[in-house]
Coordinates of C-alpha atoms in Angstrom, one line a residue:
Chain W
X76 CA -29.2 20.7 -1.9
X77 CA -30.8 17.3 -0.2
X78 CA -30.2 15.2 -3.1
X79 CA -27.3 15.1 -5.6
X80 CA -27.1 12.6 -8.6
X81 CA -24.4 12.4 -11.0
X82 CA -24.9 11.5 -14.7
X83 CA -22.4 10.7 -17.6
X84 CA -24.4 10.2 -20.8
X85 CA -22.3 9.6 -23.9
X86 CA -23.3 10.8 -27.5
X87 CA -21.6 9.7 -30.8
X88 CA -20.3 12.9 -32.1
X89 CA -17.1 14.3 -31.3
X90 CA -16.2 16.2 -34.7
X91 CA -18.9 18.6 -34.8
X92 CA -18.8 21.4 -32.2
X93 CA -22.2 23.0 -32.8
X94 CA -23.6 19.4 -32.2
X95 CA -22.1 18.7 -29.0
X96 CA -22.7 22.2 -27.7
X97 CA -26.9 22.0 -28.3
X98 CA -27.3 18.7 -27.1
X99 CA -25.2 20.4 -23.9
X100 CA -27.3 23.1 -23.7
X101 CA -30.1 21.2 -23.1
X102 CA -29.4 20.5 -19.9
X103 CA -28.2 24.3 -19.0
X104 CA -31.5 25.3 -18.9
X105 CA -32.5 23.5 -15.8
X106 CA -31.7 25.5 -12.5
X107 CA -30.6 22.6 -9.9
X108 CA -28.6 20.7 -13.1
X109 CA -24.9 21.9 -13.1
X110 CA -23.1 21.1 -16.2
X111 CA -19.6 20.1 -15.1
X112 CA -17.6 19.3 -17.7
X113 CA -18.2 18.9 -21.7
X114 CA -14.9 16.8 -23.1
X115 CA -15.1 15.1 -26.7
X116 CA -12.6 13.3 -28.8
X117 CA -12.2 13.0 -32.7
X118 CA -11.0 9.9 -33.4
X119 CA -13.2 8.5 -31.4
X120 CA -15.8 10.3 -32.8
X121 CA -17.5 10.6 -29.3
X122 CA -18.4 13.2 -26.0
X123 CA -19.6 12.7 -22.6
X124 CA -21.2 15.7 -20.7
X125 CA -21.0 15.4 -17.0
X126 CA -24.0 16.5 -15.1
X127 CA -24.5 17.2 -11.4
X128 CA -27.8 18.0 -9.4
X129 CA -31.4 17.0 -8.5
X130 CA -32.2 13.6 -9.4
X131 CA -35.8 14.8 -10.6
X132 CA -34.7 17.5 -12.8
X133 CA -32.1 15.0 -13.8
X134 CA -34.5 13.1 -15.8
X135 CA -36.0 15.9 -17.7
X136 CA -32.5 17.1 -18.6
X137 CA -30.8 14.1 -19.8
X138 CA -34.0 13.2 -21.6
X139 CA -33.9 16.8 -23.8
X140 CA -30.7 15.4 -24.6
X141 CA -31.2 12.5 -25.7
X142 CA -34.1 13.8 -27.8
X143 CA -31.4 16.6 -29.7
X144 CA -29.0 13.8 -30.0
X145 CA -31.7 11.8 -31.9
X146 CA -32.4 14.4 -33.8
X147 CA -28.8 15.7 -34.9
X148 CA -26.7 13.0 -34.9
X149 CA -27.3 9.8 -38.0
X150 CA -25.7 6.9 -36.7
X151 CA -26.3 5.4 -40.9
X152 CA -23.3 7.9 -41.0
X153 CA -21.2 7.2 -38.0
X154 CA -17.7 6.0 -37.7
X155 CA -15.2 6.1 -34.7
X156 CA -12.7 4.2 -33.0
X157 CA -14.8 3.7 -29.8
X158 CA -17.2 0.8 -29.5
X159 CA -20.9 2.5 -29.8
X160 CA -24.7 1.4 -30.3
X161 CA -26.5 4.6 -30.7
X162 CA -26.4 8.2 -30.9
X163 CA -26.7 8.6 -27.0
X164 CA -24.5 5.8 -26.3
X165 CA -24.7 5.2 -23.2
X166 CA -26.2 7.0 -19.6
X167 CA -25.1 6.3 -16.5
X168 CA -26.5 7.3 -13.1
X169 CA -24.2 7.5 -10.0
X170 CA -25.4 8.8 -6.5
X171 CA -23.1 11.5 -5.2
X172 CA -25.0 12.6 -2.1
X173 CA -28.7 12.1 -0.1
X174 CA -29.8 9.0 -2.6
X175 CA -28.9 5.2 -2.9
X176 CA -27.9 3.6 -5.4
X177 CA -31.5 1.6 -5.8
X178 CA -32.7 5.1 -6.2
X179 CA -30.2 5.5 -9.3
X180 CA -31.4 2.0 -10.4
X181 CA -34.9 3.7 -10.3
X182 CA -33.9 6.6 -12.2
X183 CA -32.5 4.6 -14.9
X184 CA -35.5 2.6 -15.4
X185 CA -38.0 5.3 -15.5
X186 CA -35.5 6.9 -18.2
X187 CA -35.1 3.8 -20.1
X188 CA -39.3 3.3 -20.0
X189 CA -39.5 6.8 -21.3
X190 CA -37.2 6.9 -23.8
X191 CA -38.4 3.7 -25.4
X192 CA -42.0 4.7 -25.1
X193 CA -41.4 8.4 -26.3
X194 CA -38.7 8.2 -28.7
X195 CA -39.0 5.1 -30.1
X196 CA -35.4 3.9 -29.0
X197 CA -34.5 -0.1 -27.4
X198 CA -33.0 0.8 -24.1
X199 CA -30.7 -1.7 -22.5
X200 CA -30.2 -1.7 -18.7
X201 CA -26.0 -2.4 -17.6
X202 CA -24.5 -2.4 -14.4
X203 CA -26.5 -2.0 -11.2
X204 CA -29.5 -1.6 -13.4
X205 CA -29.2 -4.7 -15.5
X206 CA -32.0 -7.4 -15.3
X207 CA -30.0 -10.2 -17.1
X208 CA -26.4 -10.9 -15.7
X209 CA -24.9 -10.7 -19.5
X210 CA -26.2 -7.3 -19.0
X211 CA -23.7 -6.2 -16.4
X212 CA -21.3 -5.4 -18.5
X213 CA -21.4 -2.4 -20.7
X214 CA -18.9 -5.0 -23.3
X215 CA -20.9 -7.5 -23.5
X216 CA -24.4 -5.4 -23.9
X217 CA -22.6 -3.6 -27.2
X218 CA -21.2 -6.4 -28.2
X219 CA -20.5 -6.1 -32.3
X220 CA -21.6 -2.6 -32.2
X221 CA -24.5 -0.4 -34.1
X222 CA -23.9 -2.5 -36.8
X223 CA -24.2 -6.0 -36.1
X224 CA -27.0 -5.3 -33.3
X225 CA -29.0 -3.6 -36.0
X226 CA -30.3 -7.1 -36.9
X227 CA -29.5 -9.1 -34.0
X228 CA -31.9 -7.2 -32.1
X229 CA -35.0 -8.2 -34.3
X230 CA -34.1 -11.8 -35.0
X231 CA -32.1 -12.9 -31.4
X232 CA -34.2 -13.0 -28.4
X233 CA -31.5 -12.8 -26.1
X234 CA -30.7 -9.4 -27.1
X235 CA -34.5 -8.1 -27.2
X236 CA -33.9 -4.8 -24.8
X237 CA -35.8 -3.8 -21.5
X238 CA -37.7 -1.1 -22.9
X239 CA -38.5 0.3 -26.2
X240 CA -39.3 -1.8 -29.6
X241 CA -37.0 -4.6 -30.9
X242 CA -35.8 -2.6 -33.3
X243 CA -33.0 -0.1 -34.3
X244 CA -34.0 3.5 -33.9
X245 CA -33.5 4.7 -38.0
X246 CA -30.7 7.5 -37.1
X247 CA -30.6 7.3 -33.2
X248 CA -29.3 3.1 -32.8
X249 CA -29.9 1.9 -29.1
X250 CA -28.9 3.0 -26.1
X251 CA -27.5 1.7 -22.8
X252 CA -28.8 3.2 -19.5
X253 CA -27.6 2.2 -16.1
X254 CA -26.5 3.1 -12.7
X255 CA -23.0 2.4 -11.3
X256 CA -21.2 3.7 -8.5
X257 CA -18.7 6.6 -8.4
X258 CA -15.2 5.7 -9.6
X259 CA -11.7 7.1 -8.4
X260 CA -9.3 7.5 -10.4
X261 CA -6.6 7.7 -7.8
X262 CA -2.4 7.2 -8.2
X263 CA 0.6 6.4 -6.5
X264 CA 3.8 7.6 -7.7
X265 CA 7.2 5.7 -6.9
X266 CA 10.5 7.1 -6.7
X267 CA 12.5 4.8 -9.0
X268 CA 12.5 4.0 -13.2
X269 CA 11.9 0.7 -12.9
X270 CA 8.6 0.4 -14.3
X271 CA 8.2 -3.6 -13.4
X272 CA 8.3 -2.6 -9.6
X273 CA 5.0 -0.8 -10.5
X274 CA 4.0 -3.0 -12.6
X275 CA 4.3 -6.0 -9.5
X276 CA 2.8 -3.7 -7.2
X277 CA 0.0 -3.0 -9.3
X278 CA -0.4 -6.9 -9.4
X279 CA -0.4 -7.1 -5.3
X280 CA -3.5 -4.6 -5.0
X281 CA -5.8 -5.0 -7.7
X282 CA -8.8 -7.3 -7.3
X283 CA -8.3 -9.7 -10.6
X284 CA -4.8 -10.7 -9.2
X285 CA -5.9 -11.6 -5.6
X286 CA -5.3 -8.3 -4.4
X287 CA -8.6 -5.4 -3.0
X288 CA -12.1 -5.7 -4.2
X289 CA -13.4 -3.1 -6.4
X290 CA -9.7 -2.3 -8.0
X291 CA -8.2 -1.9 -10.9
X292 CA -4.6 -1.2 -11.4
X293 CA -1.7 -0.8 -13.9
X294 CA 2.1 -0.1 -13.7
X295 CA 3.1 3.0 -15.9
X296 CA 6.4 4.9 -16.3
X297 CA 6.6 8.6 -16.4
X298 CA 8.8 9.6 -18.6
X299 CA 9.2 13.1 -18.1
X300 CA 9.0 13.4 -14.4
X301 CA 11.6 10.8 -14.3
X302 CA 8.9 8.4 -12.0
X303 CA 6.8 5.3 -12.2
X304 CA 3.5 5.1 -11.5
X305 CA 0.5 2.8 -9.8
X306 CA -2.2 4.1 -11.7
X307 CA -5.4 3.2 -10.6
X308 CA -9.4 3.3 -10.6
X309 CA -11.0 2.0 -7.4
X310 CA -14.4 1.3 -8.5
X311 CA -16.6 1.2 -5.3
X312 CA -15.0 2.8 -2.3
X313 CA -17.0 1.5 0.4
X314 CA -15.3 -1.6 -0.7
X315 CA -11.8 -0.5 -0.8
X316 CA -10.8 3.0 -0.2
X317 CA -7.9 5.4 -1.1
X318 CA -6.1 5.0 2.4
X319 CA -6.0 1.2 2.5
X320 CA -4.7 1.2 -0.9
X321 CA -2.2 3.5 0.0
X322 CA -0.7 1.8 2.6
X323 CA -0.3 -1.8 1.1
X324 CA 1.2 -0.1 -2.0
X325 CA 3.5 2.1 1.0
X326 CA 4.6 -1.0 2.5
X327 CA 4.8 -3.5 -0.8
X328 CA 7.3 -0.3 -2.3
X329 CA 8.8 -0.3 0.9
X330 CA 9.9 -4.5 0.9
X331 CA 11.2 -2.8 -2.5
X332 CA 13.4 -0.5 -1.4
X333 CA 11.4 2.2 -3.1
X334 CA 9.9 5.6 -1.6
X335 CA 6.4 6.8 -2.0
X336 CA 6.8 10.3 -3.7
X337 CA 3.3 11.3 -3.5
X338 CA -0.4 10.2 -4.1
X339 CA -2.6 12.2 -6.5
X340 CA -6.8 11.8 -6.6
X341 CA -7.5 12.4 -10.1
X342 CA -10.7 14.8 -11.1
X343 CA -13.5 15.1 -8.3
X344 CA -14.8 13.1 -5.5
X345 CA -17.8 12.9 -4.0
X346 CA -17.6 14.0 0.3
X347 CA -19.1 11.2 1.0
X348 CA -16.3 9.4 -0.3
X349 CA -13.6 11.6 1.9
X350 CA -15.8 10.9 5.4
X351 CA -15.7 7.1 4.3
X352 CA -12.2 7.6 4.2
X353 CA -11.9 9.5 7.6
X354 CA -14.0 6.9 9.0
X355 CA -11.8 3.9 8.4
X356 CA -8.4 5.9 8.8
X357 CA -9.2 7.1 12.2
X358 CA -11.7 4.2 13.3
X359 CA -14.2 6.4 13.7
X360 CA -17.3 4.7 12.4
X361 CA -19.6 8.0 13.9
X362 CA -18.4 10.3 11.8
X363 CA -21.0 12.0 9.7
X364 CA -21.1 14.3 6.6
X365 CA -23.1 16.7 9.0
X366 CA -20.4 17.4 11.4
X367 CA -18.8 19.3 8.3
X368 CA -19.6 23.2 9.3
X369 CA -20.1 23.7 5.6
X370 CA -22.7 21.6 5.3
X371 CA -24.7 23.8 7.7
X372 CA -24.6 26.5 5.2
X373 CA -24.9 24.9 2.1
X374 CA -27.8 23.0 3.2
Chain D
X118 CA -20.6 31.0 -0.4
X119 CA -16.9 31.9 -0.5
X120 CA -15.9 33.2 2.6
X121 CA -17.1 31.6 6.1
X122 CA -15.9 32.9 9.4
X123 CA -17.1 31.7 12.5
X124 CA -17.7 33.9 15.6
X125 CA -18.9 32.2 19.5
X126 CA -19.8 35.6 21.0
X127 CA -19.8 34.4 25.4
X128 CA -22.4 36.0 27.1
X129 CA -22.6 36.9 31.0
X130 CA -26.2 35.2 31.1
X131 CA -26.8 32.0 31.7
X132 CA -30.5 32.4 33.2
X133 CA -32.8 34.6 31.7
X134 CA -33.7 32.6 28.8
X135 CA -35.8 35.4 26.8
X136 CA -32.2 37.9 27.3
X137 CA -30.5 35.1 25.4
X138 CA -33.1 35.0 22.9
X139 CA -32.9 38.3 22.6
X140 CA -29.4 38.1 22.2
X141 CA -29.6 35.6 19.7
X142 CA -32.1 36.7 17.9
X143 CA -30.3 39.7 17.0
X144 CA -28.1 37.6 14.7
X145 CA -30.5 35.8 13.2
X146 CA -32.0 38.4 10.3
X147 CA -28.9 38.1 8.9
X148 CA -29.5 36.4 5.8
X149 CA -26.1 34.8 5.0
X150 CA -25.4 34.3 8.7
X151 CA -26.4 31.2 10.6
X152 CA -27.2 30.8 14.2
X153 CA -25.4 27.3 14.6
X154 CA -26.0 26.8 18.0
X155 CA -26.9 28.3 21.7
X156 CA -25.9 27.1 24.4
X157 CA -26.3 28.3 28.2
X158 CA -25.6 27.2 31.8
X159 CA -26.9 28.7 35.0
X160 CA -24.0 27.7 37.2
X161 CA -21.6 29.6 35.1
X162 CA -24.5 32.0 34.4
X163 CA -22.9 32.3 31.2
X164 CA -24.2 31.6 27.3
X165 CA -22.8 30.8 24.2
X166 CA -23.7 31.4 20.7
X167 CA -22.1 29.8 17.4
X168 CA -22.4 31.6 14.0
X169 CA -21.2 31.0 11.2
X170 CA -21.3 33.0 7.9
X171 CA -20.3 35.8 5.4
X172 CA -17.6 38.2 7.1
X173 CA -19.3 41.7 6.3
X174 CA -22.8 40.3 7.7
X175 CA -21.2 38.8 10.8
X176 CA -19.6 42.1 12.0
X177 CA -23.2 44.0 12.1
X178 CA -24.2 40.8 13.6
X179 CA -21.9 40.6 16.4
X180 CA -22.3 44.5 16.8
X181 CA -26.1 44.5 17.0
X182 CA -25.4 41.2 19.6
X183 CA -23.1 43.5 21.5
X184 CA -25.5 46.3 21.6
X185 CA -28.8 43.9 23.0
X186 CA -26.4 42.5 25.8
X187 CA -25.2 45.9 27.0
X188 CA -28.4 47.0 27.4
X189 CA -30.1 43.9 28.7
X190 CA -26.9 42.2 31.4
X191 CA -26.2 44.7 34.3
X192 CA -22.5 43.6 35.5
X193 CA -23.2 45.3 39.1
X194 CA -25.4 42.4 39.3
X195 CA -24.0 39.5 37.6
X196 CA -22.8 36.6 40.0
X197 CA -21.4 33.4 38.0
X198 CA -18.8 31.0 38.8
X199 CA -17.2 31.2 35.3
X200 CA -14.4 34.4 35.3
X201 CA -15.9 37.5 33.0
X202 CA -15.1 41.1 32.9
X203 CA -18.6 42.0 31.2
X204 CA -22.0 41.5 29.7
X205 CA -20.7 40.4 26.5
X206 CA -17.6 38.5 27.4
X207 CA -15.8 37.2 24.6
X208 CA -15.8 37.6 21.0
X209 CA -13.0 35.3 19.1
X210 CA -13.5 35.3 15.2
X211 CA -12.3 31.8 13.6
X212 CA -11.5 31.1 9.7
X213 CA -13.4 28.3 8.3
X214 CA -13.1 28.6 4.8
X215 CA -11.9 31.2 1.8
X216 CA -10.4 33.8 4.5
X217 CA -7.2 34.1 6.2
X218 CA -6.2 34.3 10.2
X219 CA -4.7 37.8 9.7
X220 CA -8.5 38.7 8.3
X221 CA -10.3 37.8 11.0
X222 CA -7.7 39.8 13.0
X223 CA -8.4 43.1 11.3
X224 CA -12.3 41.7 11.5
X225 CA -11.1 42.1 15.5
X226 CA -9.7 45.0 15.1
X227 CA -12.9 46.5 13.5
X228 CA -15.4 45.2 15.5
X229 CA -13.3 46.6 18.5
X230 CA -12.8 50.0 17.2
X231 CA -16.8 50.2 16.7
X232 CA -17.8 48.8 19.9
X233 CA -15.4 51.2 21.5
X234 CA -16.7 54.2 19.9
X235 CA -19.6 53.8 19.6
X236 CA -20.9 51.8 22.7
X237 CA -18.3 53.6 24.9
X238 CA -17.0 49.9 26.1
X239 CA -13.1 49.5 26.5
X240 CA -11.8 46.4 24.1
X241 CA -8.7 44.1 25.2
X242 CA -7.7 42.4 21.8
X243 CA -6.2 38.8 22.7
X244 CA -5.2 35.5 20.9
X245 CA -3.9 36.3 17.3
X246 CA -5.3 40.2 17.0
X247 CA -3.4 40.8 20.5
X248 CA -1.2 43.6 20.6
X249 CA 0.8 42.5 23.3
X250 CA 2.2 39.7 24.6
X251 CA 0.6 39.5 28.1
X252 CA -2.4 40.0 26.3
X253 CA -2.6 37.0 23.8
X254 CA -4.1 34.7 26.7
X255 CA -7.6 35.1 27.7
X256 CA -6.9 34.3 30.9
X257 CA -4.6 37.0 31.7
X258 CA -6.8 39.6 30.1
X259 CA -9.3 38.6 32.7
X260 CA -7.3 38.4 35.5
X261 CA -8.9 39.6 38.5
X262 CA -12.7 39.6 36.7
X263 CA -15.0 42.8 36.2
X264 CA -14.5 43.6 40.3
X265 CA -10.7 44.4 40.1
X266 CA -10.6 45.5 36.6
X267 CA -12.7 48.1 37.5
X268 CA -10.6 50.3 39.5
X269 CA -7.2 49.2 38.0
X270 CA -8.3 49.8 34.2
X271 CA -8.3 53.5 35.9
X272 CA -4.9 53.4 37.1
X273 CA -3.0 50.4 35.6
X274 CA -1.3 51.6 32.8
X275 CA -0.5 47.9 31.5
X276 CA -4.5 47.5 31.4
X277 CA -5.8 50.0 29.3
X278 CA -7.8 48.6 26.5
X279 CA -6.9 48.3 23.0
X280 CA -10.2 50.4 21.9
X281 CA -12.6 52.6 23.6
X282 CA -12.3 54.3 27.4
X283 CA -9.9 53.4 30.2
X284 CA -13.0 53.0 32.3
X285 CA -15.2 50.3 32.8
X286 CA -19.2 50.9 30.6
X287 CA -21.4 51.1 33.9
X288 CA -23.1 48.4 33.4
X289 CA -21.7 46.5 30.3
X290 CA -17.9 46.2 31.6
X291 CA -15.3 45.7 29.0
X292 CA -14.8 43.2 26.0
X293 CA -12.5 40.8 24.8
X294 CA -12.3 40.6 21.2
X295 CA -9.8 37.9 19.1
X296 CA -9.1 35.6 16.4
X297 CA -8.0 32.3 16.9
X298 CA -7.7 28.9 14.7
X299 CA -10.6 26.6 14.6
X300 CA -10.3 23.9 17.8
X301 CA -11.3 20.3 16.6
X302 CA -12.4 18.3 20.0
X303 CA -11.0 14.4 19.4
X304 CA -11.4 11.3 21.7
X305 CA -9.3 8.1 21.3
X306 CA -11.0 5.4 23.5
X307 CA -8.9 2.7 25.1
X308 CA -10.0 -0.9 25.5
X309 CA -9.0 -0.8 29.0
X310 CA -10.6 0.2 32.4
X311 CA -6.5 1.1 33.8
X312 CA -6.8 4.8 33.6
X313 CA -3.0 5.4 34.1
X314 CA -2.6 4.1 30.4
X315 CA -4.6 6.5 29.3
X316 CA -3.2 9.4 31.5
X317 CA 0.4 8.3 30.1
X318 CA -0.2 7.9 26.3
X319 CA -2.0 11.8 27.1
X320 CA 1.5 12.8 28.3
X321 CA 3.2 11.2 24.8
X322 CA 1.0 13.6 22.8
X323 CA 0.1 16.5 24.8
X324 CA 2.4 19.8 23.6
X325 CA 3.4 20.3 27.3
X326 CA 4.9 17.5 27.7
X327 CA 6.9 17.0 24.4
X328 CA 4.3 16.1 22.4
X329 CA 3.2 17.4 18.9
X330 CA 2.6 21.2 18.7
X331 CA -1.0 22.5 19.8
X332 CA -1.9 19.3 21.4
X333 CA -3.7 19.5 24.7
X334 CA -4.4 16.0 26.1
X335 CA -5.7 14.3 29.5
X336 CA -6.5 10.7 30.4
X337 CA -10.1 9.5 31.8
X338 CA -12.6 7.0 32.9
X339 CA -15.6 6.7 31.1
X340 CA -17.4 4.6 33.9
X341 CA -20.2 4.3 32.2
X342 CA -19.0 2.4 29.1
X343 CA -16.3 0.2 31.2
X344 CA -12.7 2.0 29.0
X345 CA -11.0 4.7 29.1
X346 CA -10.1 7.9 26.9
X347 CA -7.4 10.1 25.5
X348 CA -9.5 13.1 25.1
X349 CA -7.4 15.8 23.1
X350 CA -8.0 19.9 21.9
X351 CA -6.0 20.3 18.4
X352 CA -5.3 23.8 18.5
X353 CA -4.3 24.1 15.5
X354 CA -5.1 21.5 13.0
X355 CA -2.4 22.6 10.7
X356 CA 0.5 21.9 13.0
X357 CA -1.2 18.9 14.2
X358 CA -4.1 17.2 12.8
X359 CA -6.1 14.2 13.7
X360 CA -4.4 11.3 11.7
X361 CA -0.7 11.5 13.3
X362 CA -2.4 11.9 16.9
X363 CA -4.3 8.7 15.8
X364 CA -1.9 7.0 15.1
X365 CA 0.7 7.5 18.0
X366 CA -1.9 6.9 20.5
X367 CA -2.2 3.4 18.4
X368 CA 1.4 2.7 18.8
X369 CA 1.4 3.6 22.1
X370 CA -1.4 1.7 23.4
X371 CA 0.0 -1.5 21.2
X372 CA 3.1 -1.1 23.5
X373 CA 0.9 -1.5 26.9
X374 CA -0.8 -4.3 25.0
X375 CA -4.3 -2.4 24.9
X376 CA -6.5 -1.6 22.0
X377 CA -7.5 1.0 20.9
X378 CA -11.5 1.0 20.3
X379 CA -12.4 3.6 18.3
X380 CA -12.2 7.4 17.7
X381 CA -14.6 10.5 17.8
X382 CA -14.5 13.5 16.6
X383 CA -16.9 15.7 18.6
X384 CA -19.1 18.6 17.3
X385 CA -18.4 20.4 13.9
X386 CA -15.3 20.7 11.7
X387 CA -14.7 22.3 8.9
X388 CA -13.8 21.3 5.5
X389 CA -10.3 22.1 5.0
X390 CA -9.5 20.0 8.5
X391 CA -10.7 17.3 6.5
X392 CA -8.8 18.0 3.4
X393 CA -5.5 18.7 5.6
X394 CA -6.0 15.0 7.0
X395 CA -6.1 13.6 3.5
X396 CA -3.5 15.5 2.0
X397 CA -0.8 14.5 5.2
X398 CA -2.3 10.9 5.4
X399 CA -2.4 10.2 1.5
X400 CA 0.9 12.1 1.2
X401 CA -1.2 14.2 -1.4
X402 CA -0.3 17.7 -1.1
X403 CA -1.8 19.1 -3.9
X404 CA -5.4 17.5 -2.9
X405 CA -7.5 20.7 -2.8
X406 CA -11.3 21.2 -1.6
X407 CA -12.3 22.3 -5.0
X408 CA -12.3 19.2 -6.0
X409 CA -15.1 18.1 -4.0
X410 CA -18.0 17.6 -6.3
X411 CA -20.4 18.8 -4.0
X412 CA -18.2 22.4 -3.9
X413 CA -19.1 23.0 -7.6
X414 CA -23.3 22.7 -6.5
X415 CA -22.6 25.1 -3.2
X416 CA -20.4 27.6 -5.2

């Protein structure tokens, strides 16, 4: 397969099984879509599907979707702990392999132009796809919820959305659609309790507190292992990758008098992300994906 | 695809182009086997062909390869400067992915058995399928080439085959058959035009000298880009793999005050060299190649 595209879309159920597992299903049908994961959450009344696979098939499926969660889920009866606008909350595109990420931009558009023409629903872009830079931020676009934005949208022009009418969808609210890139959720355990060392060395690499671009980071203790923890998402690897990130936090526990136990990548990763890695690591800019034998046979 | 061995039949013809296509093309009907590459030199008079693939296919493959080059390469007539002791040469089998070293030895041990019986060619096991200690490098089981094996296959009791007749096939000689780890060719190019450095770091890594296991190493001049090169065979990736070479050769170098350019990694590797690295140079043992998201599309 040439082109891989990941997409996370978000619907507002997470109580009702038989909900969740037709709006799935509506991806399943599609032959170069691979349904990854389904996870959902009651309290906060909410799921995210994780699809993988052509970026053209991608449209139709996560449009089908949308279109069952429009139908099945009432967002008049709707209550959960996590911030939400619409039914399908929110969709993001993220290239995995063979496409950019103004290709993923493109995606989201043409989604957003569909589902607002088709459906009926306002369609904010976020992220890489925003066109308004209080856009960017998936906060500040569902900022005071389904609720509040039920008016806002029809009397506020600053929160008119990119496609779609300036109006609340009757059952199916708004939805956010974007494209962002692929986050790791990567940590490094330390061998001591003292959960302020990883709390300081969390401080030293993450980007708000002078440290990598692109990182987020928090101290944690783990109890039951007896360990603390840097625990972190690095949101755009080409920025700053696992291995550079391990080493400052190496060295920085090191000043400390504290070991390294052990690194853990958390979930999946794209390749793409593991040659980037090679690359830096061993300075060797030439690497490509293609010199991976598998890639030979996959192809 | 689960399993993936790779197999580089050698060929004694290295100037008949439509016998190596012949040859070649024998593999290539295979459906889940795939003719990587083929290679050929007239000096040696020698050729080389990669596959890769399922294990079942690749043994009918290799046989049918077998069968073309016995009937198409005379040995009587061969002349080459490269040492041989028939028409198909060498036949190592190489894990890449889902199957173990000891199954490509009994994939050795079959292929052997079959060409012996059935093609009435003797068959010298070597490398890890050896079944005898003089035997496990290639270039003792060709000592002396096709012309002295001839006669002493005969009377030599320490060189009858593994499989098949203690005499030579009258025209197709004898075979060497083996499994051996995948090789990973890897270049570390000095910013300096002293080629003693880079003869000297070679020494710090190479196995024979004290270096790290299954490490062969020599220093050059690359004239034409004005440095110089460690140039290094991992033997076996799994004793030694590319990121602790790396980074010795920095050290080193920092000591003679040169730096180190860049690094290459020639040709094809396979996936679980890659995920070795990460998991030694993230200290990330339990990092596993299933959770590459582009495995869950190929699977």
């Amino acid at each position: 397969m040439d082109m891989i595209v990941e997409c996370v879309p978000n619907f507002s159920e997470g109580r009702r099984p038989e909900v969740i597992k037709k709006i799935a299903a509506a991806a399943s049908r599609y032959k170069r879509i691979k349904v990854l994961d389904v996870e959902w959450d009651r309290d906060h009344n909410r799921s995210l599907v994780t699809l993988v696979g052509d970026p053209k098939q991608m449209l139709d499926a996560v449009f089908r979707m949308i279109r069952v969660a429009t139908r099945l889920i009432d967002m008049e009866k709707h209550l959960g702990e996590h911030p939400r606008i619409g039914a399908t909350d929110v969709v993001p595109f993220i290239p995995v392999s063979g496409l950019t990420m103004d290709q993923c931009v493109r995606m989201a558009k043409t989604l957003g132009r569909w589902v607002g023409r088709e459906l009926k629903i306002p369609v904010y872009l976020y992220e890489a796809a925003a066109t308004r830079s209080d856009r960017v931020n998936l906060a500040d676009v569902r900022q005071g919820q389904y609720e509040s934005l039920k008016e806002e949208i029809k009397t506020n022009p600053q929160r008119k959305p990119d496609f779609g009418p300036a109006r609340m969808h009757p059952t199916a609210g708004a939805i956010v659609i974007g494209a962002r890139k692929f986050l790791i959720a990567y940590n490094v355990n330390l061998d001591t309790k003292n959960v302020d060392i990883a709390k300081k060395i969390a401080r030293t690499v993450r980007e708000k507190d002078g440290g990598f671009l692109a990182v987020k980071a928090m101290g944690f203790e783990i109890k039951d292992k007896g360990y603390t923890q840097v625990s972190m998402n690095l949101c755009d690897y080409e920025k700053t990758n696992m291995g550079e990130v391990f080493e400052k936090i190496k060295e920085e526990a090191k000043k400390r008098r504290v070991k390294v136990i052990n690194s853990e990548i958390y979930g999946l990763v794209p390749l793409e992300v593991l040659v980037d890695l090679i690359q830096k690591s061993l300075q060797s800019p030439d690497f490509k994906k293609e010199q991976i034998l598998e890639t030979k046979i996959w192809e």
